[in-house]
Amino acid sequence: GEPYTPKALNDTRKSIAQIPAVGSVRIREGQHLDAGGNLPIFVDVTDRALNLVGASAGFSTLDGPTGRAYYENRNLFGGAERLRVEGATFFAPRNDGTRIKKVGDFEASDIGARFTFSFLKPALGGSHWDFPLDGLAERSRTGGGRFGGYTVRDAGATAGLRYRVDETLSFQGGLKYELGQTSDVLGQVDYQLVGT
């Protein structure tokens, strides 16, 4: 029922192409007007691979060894919902003045870890609104340095709504909650953060 414009068709194609489950999009115009005098539009899409699994390992002269693994499902409930979970381990530099000089000096606390998840429900009710939900849990340390380092243990989540104006502009807002604990040479601080 909308007036025909090539720009509207191109904008529709670009909007659909942003959905993680979609590999390619082609929009075709019908050959004849329908009974109501409208030109039918056909949208052909191809799916991307449903599941994605990956891993990586690395070594940095600054941070040491790291490892990461992730899993992504691009069509979790059949509506192009994307779920990605990721875990990472890394060397957590000591901040108590001691150093690892031999294998026997290594302790489990020398490993840092981060777990994240990301969920996206695109096009709520066929609209330009998306629902993103992200979460994080981690344990990490910063190096000693002149004033000593600190250890962080935290977990949190962010949920919101995002409005896609076009393929390059969107507006997003939501709520964030974080629960954490930091410790350094001065002691330990437990905290909670709530934000918008």
mmCIF file of C-alpha atoms in Angstrom:
data_model
loop_
_atom_site.group_PDB
_atom_site.id
_atom_site.type_symbol
_atom_site.label_atom_id
_atom_site.label_comp_id
_atom_site.label_asym_id
_atom_site.label_seq_id
_atom_site.Cartn_x
_atom_site.Cartn_y
_atom_site.Cartn_z
ATOM 1 C CA GLY A 1 0.000 0.000 0.000
ATOM 2 C CA GLU A 2 2.982 2.363 0.129
ATOM 3 C CA PRO A 3 4.104 4.421 -2.877
ATOM 4 C CA TYR A 4 6.806 2.708 -4.907
ATOM 5 C CA THR A 5 10.322 4.139 -4.615
ATOM 6 C CA PRO A 6 13.642 2.425 -5.409
ATOM 7 C CA LYS A 7 15.081 3.973 -2.228
ATOM 8 C CA ALA A 8 12.424 2.289 -0.051
ATOM 9 C CA LEU A 9 13.246 -1.093 -1.602
ATOM 10 C CA ASN A 10 16.973 -0.552 -1.131
ATOM 11 C CA ASP A 11 16.453 0.546 2.498
ATOM 12 C CA THR A 12 14.375 -2.582 3.130
ATOM 13 C CA ARG A 13 17.078 -4.795 1.625
ATOM 14 C CA LYS A 14 19.781 -3.182 3.775
ATOM 15 C CA SER A 15 17.650 -3.479 6.920
ATOM 16 C CA ILE A 16 17.026 -7.190 6.344
ATOM 17 C CA ALA A 17 20.723 -7.775 5.549
ATOM 18 C CA GLN A 18 21.657 -6.549 9.048
ATOM 19 C CA ILE A 19 19.899 -9.528 10.666
ATOM 20 C CA PRO A 20 22.673 -11.943 11.774
ATOM 21 C CA ALA A 21 20.839 -15.036 10.472
ATOM 22 C CA VAL A 22 20.552 -13.653 6.928
ATOM 23 C CA GLY A 23 23.339 -14.370 4.440
ATOM 24 C CA SER A 24 22.032 -12.501 1.399
ATOM 25 C CA VAL A 25 18.917 -10.575 0.393
ATOM 26 C CA ARG A 26 17.400 -10.046 -3.025
ATOM 27 C CA ILE A 27 14.240 -8.041 -3.643
ATOM 28 C CA ARG A 28 12.258 -8.691 -6.820
ATOM 29 C CA GLU A 29 9.355 -6.722 -8.196
ATOM 30 C CA GLY A 30 6.323 -8.599 -9.549
ATOM 31 C CA GLN A 31 5.686 -8.691 -13.298
ATOM 32 C CA HIS A 32 2.049 -7.547 -13.047
ATOM 33 C CA LEU A 33 -0.135 -5.486 -10.738
ATOM 34 C CA ASP A 34 -2.346 -7.477 -8.364
ATOM 35 C CA ALA A 35 -6.167 -7.193 -8.169
ATOM 36 C CA GLY A 36 -5.862 -4.131 -5.900
ATOM 37 C CA GLY A 37 -3.574 -2.309 -8.354
ATOM 38 C CA ASN A 38 -0.469 -2.860 -6.220
ATOM 39 C CA LEU A 39 2.906 -4.087 -7.457
ATOM 40 C CA PRO A 40 3.857 -7.234 -5.505
ATOM 41 C CA ILE A 41 7.349 -7.299 -3.987
ATOM 42 C CA PHE A 42 9.161 -10.591 -3.327
ATOM 43 C CA VAL A 43 12.029 -10.854 -0.845
ATOM 44 C CA ASP A 44 14.406 -13.794 -1.298
ATOM 45 C CA VAL A 45 16.826 -14.494 1.532
ATOM 46 C CA THR A 46 19.476 -17.112 2.110
ATOM 47 C CA ASP A 47 20.398 -18.218 5.597
ATOM 48 C CA ARG A 48 23.865 -18.053 7.047
ATOM 49 C CA ALA A 49 25.183 -21.090 8.878
ATOM 50 C CA LEU A 50 23.028 -21.594 11.978
ATOM 51 C CA ASN A 51 25.865 -22.391 14.406
ATOM 52 C CA LEU A 52 29.310 -20.902 14.666
ATOM 53 C CA VAL A 53 32.095 -22.258 16.875
ATOM 54 C CA GLY A 54 35.570 -20.817 17.209
ATOM 55 C CA ALA A 55 38.672 -20.720 19.331
ATOM 56 C CA SER A 56 41.909 -18.806 19.396
ATOM 57 C CA ALA A 57 45.129 -18.757 21.344
ATOM 58 C CA GLY A 58 47.747 -16.083 21.533
ATOM 59 C CA PHE A 59 50.779 -14.832 23.330
ATOM 60 C CA SER A 60 51.700 -11.236 24.052
ATOM 61 C CA THR A 61 55.038 -10.128 25.431
ATOM 62 C CA LEU A 62 53.107 -7.639 27.553
ATOM 63 C CA ASP A 63 50.169 -9.758 28.768
ATOM 64 C CA GLY A 64 51.389 -13.328 28.300
ATOM 65 C CA PRO A 65 49.294 -16.256 27.055
ATOM 66 C CA THR A 66 45.590 -15.981 26.251
ATOM 67 C CA GLY A 67 42.914 -18.381 25.042
ATOM 68 C CA ARG A 68 39.373 -17.817 23.850
ATOM 69 C CA ALA A 69 36.468 -20.000 22.707
ATOM 70 C CA TYR A 70 33.008 -19.011 21.554
ATOM 71 C CA TYR A 71 29.723 -20.398 20.285
ATOM 72 C CA GLU A 72 27.083 -18.478 18.356
ATOM 73 C CA ASN A 73 23.589 -19.497 17.288
ATOM 74 C CA ARG A 74 22.139 -17.165 14.671
ATOM 75 C CA ASN A 75 18.519 -18.357 14.801
ATOM 76 C CA LEU A 76 17.928 -19.491 18.375
ATOM 77 C CA PHE A 77 14.110 -19.565 18.480
ATOM 78 C CA GLY A 78 13.398 -19.405 14.743
ATOM 79 C CA GLY A 79 12.975 -15.611 14.598
ATOM 80 C CA ALA A 80 16.603 -14.691 13.721
ATOM 81 C CA GLU A 81 17.531 -14.314 17.401
ATOM 82 C CA ARG A 82 21.282 -14.398 17.961
ATOM 83 C CA LEU A 83 22.949 -15.875 21.035
ATOM 84 C CA ARG A 84 26.701 -15.732 21.478
ATOM 85 C CA VAL A 85 28.579 -17.101 24.484
ATOM 86 C CA GLU A 86 32.290 -16.625 24.886
ATOM 87 C CA GLY A 87 34.878 -17.674 27.422
ATOM 88 C CA ALA A 88 38.430 -16.416 27.706
ATOM 89 C CA THR A 89 41.369 -17.199 29.952
ATOM 90 C CA PHE A 90 44.493 -15.145 30.281
ATOM 91 C CA PHE A 91 47.468 -14.545 32.498
ATOM 92 C CA ALA A 92 46.533 -12.286 35.407
ATOM 93 C CA PRO A 93 49.673 -10.384 36.401
ATOM 94 C CA ARG A 94 50.556 -10.565 40.069
ATOM 95 C CA ASN A 95 50.147 -7.414 42.085
ATOM 96 C CA ASP A 96 51.654 -8.514 45.399
ATOM 97 C CA GLY A 97 55.301 -8.012 44.413
ATOM 98 C CA THR A 98 56.035 -11.716 43.797
ATOM 99 C CA ARG A 99 57.018 -13.158 40.429
ATOM 100 C CA ILE A 100 56.754 -16.497 38.688
ATOM 101 C CA LYS A 101 60.332 -17.685 38.260
ATOM 102 C CA LYS A 102 59.739 -21.395 37.702
ATOM 103 C CA VAL A 103 56.814 -23.700 36.925
ATOM 104 C CA GLY A 104 56.344 -24.553 40.606
ATOM 105 C CA ASP A 105 55.670 -20.879 41.405
ATOM 106 C CA PHE A 106 52.537 -20.876 39.224
ATOM 107 C CA GLU A 107 49.206 -20.776 41.105
ATOM 108 C CA ALA A 108 45.583 -21.039 39.970
ATOM 109 C CA SER A 109 45.080 -17.395 40.946
ATOM 110 C CA ASP A 110 47.553 -16.449 38.193
ATOM 111 C CA ILE A 111 44.800 -17.206 35.669
ATOM 112 C CA GLY A 112 42.169 -14.621 34.854
ATOM 113 C CA ALA A 113 38.896 -15.521 33.190
ATOM 114 C CA ARG A 114 36.062 -13.742 31.441
ATOM 115 C CA PHE A 115 32.689 -15.134 30.390
ATOM 116 C CA THR A 116 30.332 -13.089 28.233
ATOM 117 C CA PHE A 117 27.003 -13.665 26.573
ATOM 118 C CA SER A 118 25.114 -11.586 24.077
ATOM 119 C CA PHE A 119 21.506 -12.073 22.983
ATOM 120 C CA LEU A 120 19.750 -10.093 20.267
ATOM 121 C CA LYS A 121 16.090 -10.309 19.317
ATOM 122 C CA PRO A 122 15.864 -8.267 16.103
ATOM 123 C CA ALA A 123 12.837 -6.543 14.605
ATOM 124 C CA LEU A 124 10.408 -6.850 17.524
ATOM 125 C CA GLY A 125 6.976 -7.418 16.020
ATOM 126 C CA GLY A 126 8.367 -6.705 12.544
ATOM 127 C CA SER A 127 9.426 -3.191 13.561
ATOM 128 C CA HIS A 128 12.735 -1.315 13.602
ATOM 129 C CA TRP A 129 13.078 -2.092 17.338
ATOM 130 C CA ASP A 130 15.614 -4.659 18.586
ATOM 131 C CA PHE A 131 16.088 -6.132 22.062
ATOM 132 C CA PRO A 132 19.771 -6.573 23.053
ATOM 133 C CA LEU A 133 20.786 -8.337 26.289
ATOM 134 C CA ASP A 134 24.446 -8.648 27.295
ATOM 135 C CA GLY A 135 26.161 -10.149 30.322
ATOM 136 C CA LEU A 136 29.664 -10.464 31.736
ATOM 137 C CA ALA A 137 31.393 -12.279 34.575
ATOM 138 C CA GLU A 138 35.133 -11.921 35.082
ATOM 139 C CA ARG A 139 38.105 -12.166 37.363
ATOM 140 C CA SER A 140 41.176 -10.187 36.435
ATOM 141 C CA ARG A 141 44.141 -8.357 37.904
ATOM 142 C CA THR A 142 46.220 -5.422 36.885
ATOM 143 C CA GLY A 143 49.975 -5.436 37.320
ATOM 144 C CA GLY A 144 51.781 -3.980 40.305
ATOM 145 C CA GLY A 145 53.434 -0.857 38.952
ATOM 146 C CA ARG A 146 54.541 1.949 41.242
ATOM 147 C CA PHE A 147 51.339 2.073 43.304
ATOM 148 C CA GLY A 148 50.448 -1.620 43.162
ATOM 149 C CA GLY A 149 47.710 -3.230 41.167
ATOM 150 C CA TYR A 150 44.290 -4.500 42.025
ATOM 151 C CA THR A 151 42.097 -7.563 41.567
ATOM 152 C CA VAL A 152 38.589 -7.316 40.118
ATOM 153 C CA ARG A 153 35.791 -9.842 40.395
ATOM 154 C CA ASP A 154 32.545 -8.681 38.832
ATOM 155 C CA ALA A 155 29.390 -9.761 37.042
ATOM 156 C CA GLY A 156 26.684 -7.772 35.376
ATOM 157 C CA ALA A 157 24.105 -7.479 32.644
ATOM 158 C CA THR A 158 22.691 -4.818 30.369
ATOM 159 C CA ALA A 159 19.238 -4.954 28.752
ATOM 160 C CA GLY A 160 17.674 -2.369 26.516
ATOM 161 C CA LEU A 161 15.910 -1.427 23.326
ATOM 162 C CA ARG A 162 17.512 -0.217 20.128
ATOM 163 C CA TYR A 163 15.731 1.664 17.350
ATOM 164 C CA ARG A 164 17.315 1.362 13.909
ATOM 165 C CA VAL A 165 16.705 4.562 11.955
ATOM 166 C CA ASP A 166 18.641 3.232 8.946
ATOM 167 C CA GLU A 167 21.693 1.057 8.291
ATOM 168 C CA THR A 168 24.107 3.568 9.834
ATOM 169 C CA LEU A 169 22.092 5.296 12.577
ATOM 170 C CA SER A 170 20.422 3.784 15.618
ATOM 171 C CA PHE A 171 19.414 4.889 19.102
ATOM 172 C CA GLN A 172 19.716 2.623 22.124
ATOM 173 C CA GLY A 173 18.781 2.870 25.763
ATOM 174 C CA GLY A 174 18.487 0.468 28.636
ATOM 175 C CA LEU A 175 19.378 -0.560 32.151
ATOM 176 C CA LYS A 176 22.655 -1.914 33.511
ATOM 177 C CA TYR A 177 23.379 -3.761 36.734
ATOM 178 C CA GLU A 178 26.817 -4.768 38.000
ATOM 179 C CA LEU A 179 27.920 -6.485 41.191
ATOM 180 C CA GLY A 180 31.621 -6.554 41.938
ATOM 181 C CA GLN A 181 34.525 -6.615 44.294
ATOM 182 C CA THR A 182 37.943 -5.010 43.994
ATOM 183 C CA SER A 183 40.902 -5.541 46.263
ATOM 184 C CA ASP A 184 44.302 -3.907 46.462
ATOM 185 C CA VAL A 185 46.932 -3.037 49.073
ATOM 186 C CA LEU A 186 44.456 -0.718 50.807
ATOM 187 C CA GLY A 187 41.785 -3.391 51.260
ATOM 188 C CA GLN A 188 38.639 -4.680 49.642
ATOM 189 C CA VAL A 189 35.650 -2.805 48.210
ATOM 190 C CA ASP A 190 32.329 -4.485 47.427
ATOM 191 C CA TYR A 191 30.085 -2.525 45.116
ATOM 192 C CA GLN A 192 26.843 -2.545 43.137
ATOM 193 C CA LEU A 193 26.171 -0.328 40.157
ATOM 194 C CA VAL A 194 22.852 0.454 38.546
ATOM 195 C CA GLY A 195 22.801 2.625 35.470
ATOM 196 C CA THR A 196 20.759 3.777 32.519
#
